[in-house]
N, CA and C of each residue as an Amber inpcrd file, in Angstrom:
protein
   459
  24.8910000  18.0460000 -42.2130000  23.4050000  18.1380000 -41.6930000
  22.8490000  19.5990000 -41.2370000  21.5010000  19.9640000 -42.1610000
  21.1500000  21.5420000 -42.0710000  20.7090000  21.9220000 -40.6390000
  20.2920000  21.1060000 -39.8090000  20.0420000  21.5240000 -38.4700000
  18.0830000  21.6090000 -38.7700000  17.6650000  21.0220000 -39.5820000
  16.0300000  21.0860000 -39.3270000  15.5280000  19.7940000 -38.9050000
  14.5420000  20.2100000 -38.1110000  13.8080000  19.0920000 -37.2560000
  12.4060000  18.8250000 -38.2500000  12.2670000  17.6080000 -38.5940000
  10.9190000  17.3410000 -39.1320000  10.0710000  16.6490000 -38.2460000
   9.1230000  17.4030000 -37.9220000   8.0330000  16.8430000 -36.7570000
   7.0650000  15.7440000 -37.6260000   6.4540000  14.9680000 -36.8890000
   5.9430000  14.2960000 -37.9460000   4.4330000  13.8120000 -36.9140000
   3.2740000  13.8910000 -37.7560000   2.3450000  13.9040000 -36.5980000
   1.7280000  12.4050000 -36.5930000   1.8390000  11.9540000 -35.4690000
   1.5230000  10.4830000 -35.6890000  -0.2390000  10.2670000 -34.7600000
  -1.1910000   9.6060000 -36.0480000  -2.5090000   9.5800000 -35.3550000
  -2.8950000   8.7240000 -34.0990000  -3.7360000   9.2790000 -33.1600000
  -3.9530000   8.4700000 -32.0960000  -4.3560000   6.6700000 -32.4320000
  -3.7330000   6.1100000 -31.8030000  -4.3070000   4.5410000 -31.6640000
  -5.5550000   4.6390000 -31.8060000  -6.1780000   3.8530000 -32.4490000
  -7.9140000   3.2210000 -32.1890000  -8.2290000   3.0400000 -31.0320000
  -7.9280000   2.5390000 -30.2880000  -7.9990000   2.4470000 -28.6820000
  -8.3560000   3.7010000 -28.0530000  -7.2860000   4.3590000 -28.3640000
  -6.9010000   5.8120000 -27.4400000  -8.4750000   6.7240000 -27.9830000
  -8.6790000   6.7750000 -29.5400000  -9.6740000   7.4110000 -29.8260000
 -11.1090000   6.9930000 -29.4130000 -10.9970000   5.8960000 -29.2660000
 -12.2810000   5.1560000 -28.5490000 -12.7220000   5.9430000 -27.3650000
 -11.0420000   5.6830000 -26.5130000 -11.3760000   6.0710000 -25.3440000
 -11.8460000   7.8990000 -24.9280000 -11.2320000   8.3920000 -25.9500000
 -11.4670000   9.8010000 -26.0080000 -13.1950000  10.1180000 -26.4310000
 -13.4760000   9.3800000 -27.1380000 -14.7800000   9.5350000 -27.5220000
 -15.8880000   9.2290000 -26.1980000 -15.4690000   8.0830000 -25.4900000
 -16.1870000   7.8560000 -24.0620000 -15.9900000   8.7610000 -23.4900000
 -15.0930000   9.5150000 -23.2950000 -14.6340000  10.3060000 -22.3360000
 -15.4740000  12.0410000 -22.4220000 -15.3820000  11.9770000 -23.6940000
 -16.5310000  13.2380000 -23.9790000 -17.8220000  13.0070000 -23.8530000
 -18.3180000  11.3360000 -23.5910000 -20.0100000  11.3330000 -23.3850000
 -19.6770000  11.2760000 -21.9500000 -18.8230000  10.8130000 -21.1310000
 -18.7410000  11.1460000 -19.5770000 -19.0890000  12.4020000 -19.3880000
 -18.1540000  13.1870000 -20.1060000 -18.5220000  14.7620000 -19.9690000
 -19.6150000  15.2830000 -20.0840000 -20.2420000  15.0720000 -21.2670000
 -21.4690000  15.5980000 -21.6090000 -22.7890000  14.6820000 -20.3180000
 -22.5070000  13.3400000 -20.2840000 -23.6530000  13.1450000 -19.4020000
 -23.4690000  13.7560000 -17.8370000 -22.4790000  14.0460000 -17.4580000
 -21.9220000  14.7870000 -16.5060000 -22.6850000  16.2560000 -15.8230000
 -22.2970000  16.6330000 -17.2910000 -22.9660000  18.2170000 -17.1270000
 -24.5730000  18.1710000 -17.3330000 -25.0590000  17.1480000 -18.1810000
 -26.6570000  16.9840000 -17.9250000 -26.8660000  16.4500000 -16.8070000
 -26.4000000  15.8570000 -15.6050000 -26.8290000  15.4160000 -14.7520000
 -26.6420000  14.0310000 -14.8760000 -26.6680000  13.3670000 -15.7320000
 -26.8820000  11.8520000 -15.7940000 -25.6900000  11.1120000 -15.3280000
 -25.6530000  10.8480000 -13.8520000 -24.4960000  10.4750000 -13.6870000
 -24.2170000   8.7830000 -13.4200000 -25.0410000   7.9770000 -13.7440000
 -25.1740000   6.5810000 -13.9470000 -24.5530000   6.5610000 -15.6130000
 -25.0770000   7.5150000 -16.0060000 -24.2640000   7.2830000 -17.7370000
 -23.0300000   8.0250000 -17.6030000 -22.6260000   8.8430000 -16.7940000
 -21.2530000   9.4560000 -16.9240000 -20.3040000   8.1940000 -16.1880000
 -20.9770000   7.3270000 -15.2160000 -20.2600000   6.3850000 -14.6150000
 -19.6400000   5.5350000 -15.6430000 -20.7820000   4.9320000 -16.5400000
 -20.7480000   3.9880000 -17.3620000 -19.4980000   4.7360000 -18.4670000
 -19.9670000   5.7040000 -18.9750000 -18.9770000   6.2540000 -20.0770000
 -17.4900000   6.4040000 -19.4540000 -17.0250000   6.5550000 -18.1850000
 -16.1200000   6.8130000 -17.6900000 -15.3610000   5.4360000 -17.7730000
 -16.0220000   4.8150000 -17.0580000 -15.2750000   3.1960000 -17.2110000
 -15.0130000   2.5620000 -18.2190000 -15.7590000   2.8450000 -19.6810000
 -15.5250000   2.3730000 -20.9770000 -14.0960000   3.0710000 -21.2870000
 -13.9170000   4.5450000 -20.8890000 -12.8700000   5.1560000 -21.3140000
 -11.6180000   4.6040000 -20.7700000 -11.7590000   4.3980000 -19.3190000
 -10.8510000   3.8640000 -18.4190000 -10.3690000   2.2680000 -19.0290000
 -11.4430000   1.4510000 -19.2780000 -11.0130000   0.2010000 -19.9530000
 -10.1320000   0.5670000 -21.0310000 -10.4480000   1.2710000 -21.8630000
  -9.6290000   1.6060000 -23.2700000  -8.4250000   2.0910000 -23.1340000
  -8.0790000   3.0920000 -22.0880000  -6.9720000   3.8870000 -21.8340000
  -7.1370000   4.1770000 -20.1970000  -6.4080000   3.4830000 -19.5630000
  -6.4820000   3.6700000 -18.1800000  -5.5670000   4.6560000 -17.5740000
  -4.9490000   5.2250000 -18.3660000  -4.0980000   6.3730000 -17.9680000
  -5.0880000   7.7120000 -17.9330000  -6.1300000   7.9160000 -18.2160000
  -6.6050000   9.1170000 -18.4530000  -7.1370000   9.5110000 -17.1400000
  -6.4270000  10.3820000 -16.6230000  -7.0030000  10.7290000 -15.1200000
  -8.3790000  11.5730000 -15.3060000  -8.7810000  12.2150000 -16.1680000
  -9.9070000  12.9240000 -16.0750000 -11.1590000  11.8460000 -16.3400000
 -11.0690000  10.8610000 -16.8570000 -12.0570000   9.1800000 -16.9240000
 -12.1000000   8.8150000 -15.1990000 -11.2170000   9.0380000 -14.6720000
 -11.1990000   8.4640000 -13.3980000 -11.9010000   9.4730000 -12.3560000
 -11.3740000  10.8090000 -12.5940000 -12.2390000  12.0720000 -11.9440000
 -13.5460000  12.0640000 -12.2070000 -13.7050000  11.9920000 -13.5400000
 -15.4270000  12.1490000 -13.8290000 -16.1280000  10.8100000 -13.2070000
 -15.6000000   9.4740000 -13.0890000 -16.2280000   8.6450000 -12.4000000
 -16.8930000   9.0170000 -10.9660000 -15.2610000   9.3560000 -10.3380000
 -15.3830000   9.5880000  -8.8420000 -16.4960000  10.6910000  -8.7680000
 -16.5750000  12.0880000  -9.5020000 -17.3670000  12.9780000  -8.9870000
 -18.7040000  12.4740000  -9.3770000 -19.1340000  11.5340000 -10.2950000
 -20.4050000  11.0220000 -10.2600000 -20.6820000  10.0390000  -9.3210000
 -19.8540000   9.3420000  -8.8740000 -20.2350000   8.3440000  -7.4620000
 -20.3290000   9.2590000  -6.4310000 -19.4990000  10.6590000  -6.4400000
 -19.8170000  11.4150000  -5.2440000 -21.0570000  11.9490000  -5.2590000
 -21.5600000  12.4040000  -6.5320000 -22.7760000  12.8840000  -6.5350000
 -24.0740000  11.7790000  -6.1880000 -23.7680000  10.6410000  -6.3860000
 -24.8350000   9.3820000  -5.9800000 -24.7250000   8.9210000  -4.3980000
 -23.8240000   9.7680000  -4.0420000 -23.2350000   9.4730000  -2.5940000
 -22.8420000   7.9870000  -2.5040000 -21.9470000   7.3570000  -3.6380000
 -21.5980000   6.2610000  -3.5090000 -19.8950000   6.5390000  -3.2220000
 -19.7030000   6.6740000  -1.6790000 -18.3700000   7.5830000  -1.1230000
 -17.1870000   6.3140000  -1.2540000 -17.2190000   4.9230000  -1.2600000
 -16.1650000   3.8700000  -1.4530000 -15.8720000   4.2970000  -3.1560000
 -16.7540000   4.2420000  -3.9900000 -16.3170000   4.1590000  -5.0740000
 -15.9170000   5.5860000  -5.5690000 -16.4630000   6.4820000  -5.0850000
 -15.8010000   7.7820000  -5.3740000 -14.5690000   7.8370000  -4.8790000
 -14.4150000   7.7520000  -3.6010000 -12.8980000   7.6990000  -2.9280000
 -11.9480000   7.3270000  -4.0410000 -12.1650000   5.8670000  -4.2900000
 -11.3380000   5.1650000  -5.0100000 -10.7660000   5.5910000  -6.4480000
 -12.0880000   6.0920000  -6.9300000 -11.7380000   6.7590000  -8.5110000
 -10.8640000   8.2680000  -8.3000000 -11.2250000   8.8500000  -7.2620000
 -10.6930000  10.1300000  -7.0350000  -9.1960000  10.1080000  -6.8060000
  -8.9090000   9.0790000  -5.9980000  -7.4710000   8.8030000  -5.6240000
  -6.9140000   8.2270000  -6.9850000  -7.5910000   7.4440000  -7.7590000
  -6.6750000   6.9630000  -8.8730000  -6.2680000   8.4160000  -9.7700000
  -7.2710000   9.1020000 -10.0420000  -7.1930000  10.2450000 -10.7900000
  -6.1270000  11.3540000 -10.2380000  -5.9840000  11.4970000  -8.9340000
  -4.9330000  12.2700000  -8.4380000  -3.6380000  11.7720000  -8.4100000
  -3.7660000  10.4630000  -8.6200000  -2.2570000   9.5930000  -8.6220000
  -1.7610000   9.9530000  -9.9350000  -2.4910000  10.1830000 -10.8940000
  -2.1780000  10.2770000 -12.2970000  -1.8830000  11.6340000 -12.4190000
  -3.1050000  12.4420000 -11.9270000  -2.6160000  13.7870000 -12.2880000
  -3.2150000  14.7830000 -11.2090000  -2.6720000  15.4160000 -10.2190000
  -2.8210000  16.0960000  -9.2330000  -3.7330000  17.6150000  -9.4840000
  -4.7590000  17.6660000 -10.1030000  -5.2340000  18.9100000 -10.3830000
  -5.9690000  19.2440000  -8.9120000  -6.0440000  20.5520000  -8.7230000
  -6.7460000  20.9760000  -7.3120000  -7.6640000  21.1290000  -7.5770000
  -8.4870000  21.3740000  -8.3640000  -9.9750000  20.9470000  -8.4400000
 -10.3440000  19.5110000  -7.9580000  -9.8680000  18.4060000  -8.0930000
 -10.0680000  17.0140000  -8.0400000  -9.7540000  16.9090000  -6.5190000
  -8.4620000  17.7320000  -6.0500000  -8.1280000  17.5810000  -4.5840000
  -9.4850000  18.2840000  -3.7270000 -10.0110000  19.5410000  -4.3370000
 -11.0690000  20.0090000  -3.3110000 -12.1740000  18.9230000  -3.2390000
 -12.3040000  18.0180000  -4.3070000 -13.4670000  17.1770000  -4.3530000
 -13.1860000  15.9070000  -3.5280000 -11.8810000  15.8730000  -3.4640000
 -11.7900000  14.6700000  -2.5090000 -11.4260000  14.8750000  -0.9700000
 -11.5530000  16.5190000  -0.7840000 -11.3040000  16.8110000   0.9770000
 -12.7960000  16.8730000   0.8540000 -13.5790000  17.2570000   0.2960000
 -15.2960000  17.2330000   0.3840000 -15.5530000  16.0020000   0.8730000
 -15.5250000  14.9200000  -0.1100000 -15.3570000  13.4010000   0.4960000
 -14.7410000  12.9410000   1.5930000 -13.5180000  13.4220000   1.8420000
 -12.9440000  13.2000000   3.1850000 -13.7290000  13.6910000   4.7090000
 -14.1500000  15.0140000   4.1160000 -15.0170000  15.5690000   5.3150000
 -16.1760000  15.1800000   5.5320000 -17.0060000  14.6630000   4.2860000
 -18.1940000  13.9310000   4.7800000 -18.1670000  12.6540000   5.1240000
 -17.4280000  11.8640000   4.9660000 -16.7540000  10.7640000   5.6430000
 -16.2090000  10.7750000   7.1980000 -15.8860000  12.4770000   7.6850000
 -15.6290000  12.3980000   9.1020000 -14.1210000  12.2840000   8.8200000
 -13.4040000  12.3870000   7.7990000 -12.1200000  12.4090000   8.2600000
 -11.5590000  13.5740000   7.8640000 -11.2850000  14.7810000   8.8030000
 -10.8770000  16.0620000   9.0780000  -9.5200000  16.1740000   8.4650000
  -9.0070000  15.2320000   9.0190000  -7.1720000  15.1490000   8.6160000
  -6.9360000  15.0810000   7.0850000  -7.6820000  14.3500000   6.5640000
  -7.7030000  13.8450000   5.1480000  -8.0890000  15.2460000   4.4540000
  -9.0930000  15.7560000   4.8550000  -9.6240000  16.9750000   4.3200000
  -8.6300000  18.1080000   4.0220000  -8.3640000  18.1520000   5.1490000
  -7.1540000  18.9980000   5.7290000  -5.8400000  19.1920000   4.7610000
  -5.4100000  18.1290000   4.5510000  -4.2900000  17.7610000   3.9870000
  -4.5290000  17.9200000   2.4390000  -5.9080000  17.8610000   1.8810000
  -5.9720000  18.1650000   0.6860000  -5.9050000  19.6640000   0.5540000
  -6.5970000  20.3140000   1.2820000  -6.8070000  21.6750000   1.4580000
  -5.4830000  22.4320000   1.2270000  -4.5950000  22.0420000   2.5800000
  -3.1820000  22.4010000   2.3500000  -2.1710000  22.0560000   1.2710000
  -2.6320000  21.1270000   0.4820000  -1.8140000  20.7340000  -0.8280000
  -2.3890000  21.9000000  -2.0100000  -3.6010000  21.9220000  -1.9170000
  -4.5100000  22.9930000  -3.1270000  -3.8640000  24.3830000  -2.7320000
  -3.6740000  24.6500000  -1.3940000  -3.2040000  26.2800000  -1.1240000
  -1.5010000  26.4660000  -1.2160000  -0.6540000  25.4680000  -1.2560000
   0.5480000  25.6570000  -1.4320000   0.5670000  25.3010000  -2.9630000
   0.0380000  24.6520000  -3.7370000   0.1020000  24.2760000  -5.3500000
  -0.1690000  25.6560000  -6.1190000  -1.2040000  26.5370000  -5.7610000
  -1.8590000  27.6970000  -5.9460000  -2.3000000  28.7750000  -5.1530000
  -0.9640000  29.0990000  -4.4120000  -1.4540000  30.0360000  -3.3560000
  -2.3080000  31.2450000  -3.7870000  -1.9750000  31.8880000  -4.7220000
  -2.9360000  33.1700000  -5.0220000  -4.1900000  33.0400000  -5.7180000
  -4.5660000  31.6550000  -6.1260000  -5.7450000  31.4510000  -7.0030000
  -7.0670000  31.4140000  -6.2880000  -8.1260000  31.4610000  -6.9190000
  -9.5140000  31.3440000  -6.3270000  -9.8970000  29.8340000  -5.8490000
  -8.9510000  29.0540000  -6.1370000  -9.5350000  27.7640000  -5.7960000
  -8.6050000  27.6240000  -4.4730000  -7.4230000  28.1240000  -4.2450000
  -6.6680000  28.0960000  -2.7240000  -7.5520000  29.2070000  -1.6220000
  -8.3070000  30.3260000  -2.3290000  -8.8970000  31.1000000  -1.4020000
 -10.3770000  29.9490000  -0.8830000 -10.5120000  29.0830000  -1.7350000
 -11.6660000  28.4050000  -1.2060000 -11.2820000  27.5410000  -0.2290000
 -10.2490000  26.7770000  -0.5260000  -9.4870000  25.8370000   0.4550000
  -9.2570000  26.6260000   1.5710000  -8.5100000  27.5800000   1.6390000
  -8.5250000  28.2980000   2.8550000  -9.5470000  28.7090000   3.7840000
 -10.5460000  29.4030000   2.9660000 -12.0250000  29.3770000   3.6060000
 -12.6760000  27.9720000   4.1540000 -12.5050000  26.9100000   3.6010000
 -12.9030000  25.7380000   3.9770000 -12.1100000  25.3460000   5.4270000
 -10.8750000  25.2140000   5.1210000  -9.8130000  24.9730000   6.1510000
  -9.8200000  25.7500000   7.4640000 -10.2820000  27.3320000   7.5880000
 -10.3940000  28.0100000   8.3630000 -11.9380000  27.6250000   8.9560000
 -12.7390000  27.2980000   8.1770000 -14.1140000  26.9090000   8.7460000
 -14.0070000  25.5510000   9.6390000 -13.3340000  24.7630000   8.9270000
 -13.3280000  23.4340000   9.7170000 -12.3720000  23.6260000  11.2530000
 -11.4850000  24.2920000  11.3300000 -10.8330000  24.4720000  12.5860000
 -11.6420000  25.1900000  13.6220000 -12.5620000  25.9920000  13.1920000
 -13.4430000  27.0460000  13.8200000 -14.6700000  25.9130000  14.4970000
 -14.7640000  25.1950000  13.5240000 -16.0520000  24.0040000  14.0660000
 -15.1680000  23.1720000  14.8700000 -13.9770000  22.3080000  15.0800000
 -13.3620000  21.7190000  15.5510000 -13.1680000  22.5300000  16.9500000
 -12.5210000  23.5130000  16.9670000 -12.5710000  24.4020000  17.9230000
 -13.9360000  24.2450000  18.9690000 -14.8890000  24.5540000  18.1210000
 -16.2880000  24.6990000  19.0270000 -16.5690000  23.2440000  19.7260000
 -16.1830000  22.4570000  18.6830000 -16.6030000  21.1570000  19.5760000
 -15.6610000  20.7020000  20.4230000 -14.7360000  21.3950000  20.5840000
 -13.8980000  20.7500000  21.7470000 -13.9940000  21.4770000  23.0310000
 -14.8120000  22.8580000  22.8170000 -15.1530000  23.6600000  24.2980000
 -16.5240000  22.9330000  24.3830000 -16.9620000  22.4140000  25.4090000
 -17.7990000  22.1350000  26.0350000 -18.7170000  20.9610000  25.2090000
 -17.8050000  20.4470000  24.3870000 -18.3490000  19.6230000  23.1290000
 -19.4220000  20.0620000  22.4470000 -19.2500000  21.6550000  22.0870000
 -19.9530000  21.8140000  21.2370000 -21.5010000  22.0900000  21.4330000
 -21.7030000  22.0180000  22.6300000 -23.0420000  22.0550000  23.0550000
 -23.3290000  23.6520000  23.5210000 -24.6210000  24.1480000  23.5750000
 -24.7350000  25.1960000  24.3370000 -25.3730000  24.9510000  25.6890000
 -25.0220000  26.1230000  26.5060000 -25.2840000  25.9900000  27.8240000
 -26.9410000  25.9680000  28.1510000 -27.1530000  24.9990000  29.1480000
 -28.7400000  25.0500000  29.2520000 -29.4590000  26.3160000  29.4480000
 -30.8830000  26.3050000  29.1920000 -31.1610000  27.6640000  29.3250000
 -31.3630000  28.1850000  30.6290000 -31.3710000  29.1100000  30.8730000
 -31.0970000  30.0050000  32.3670000 -29.6690000  30.1620000  33.1020000
 -28.8880000  29.3470000  32.2050000 -27.3330000  29.2420000  32.8970000
 -26.5580000  30.7770000  32.0350000 -25.9630000  31.5240000  32.5220000
 -25.2620000  32.4200000  31.9550000 -23.2510000  31.7410000  32.1030000
 -22.7430000  32.1710000  30.8230000 -21.5510000  31.7300000  30.9190000
 -20.6550000  32.7730000  31.3210000
């Protein structure tokens, strides 16, 4: 034995190639602000290759842009299950916060911070978490209301 390893390039299966074309179409539509087209192309990619996390994420982000929160949540959860990218976690946190789920948003922000503590995205997560804590504290004191006019604290 010579110890030489021969690498063989295996072409992608036709179904995967189709999925990658659909994924590219979804990226382009999303960049152009054509969210319905981005969703449709993402769904075609998912039908061809359900394990492509980015297709689920693109669909989720497009649904989020269209304020379709249930669909956005479902797609982002699937994307994160397949591939836990921090930028998708930030979108999931924004979605959770928009739905009034501060605990869910906090969980995502903390995951981002622990995954990439020195990154720019972790700094954004820290800032969002600190702001949410301040808002929660304000809401807890005097129910977040200002005192009536003429009353000094």
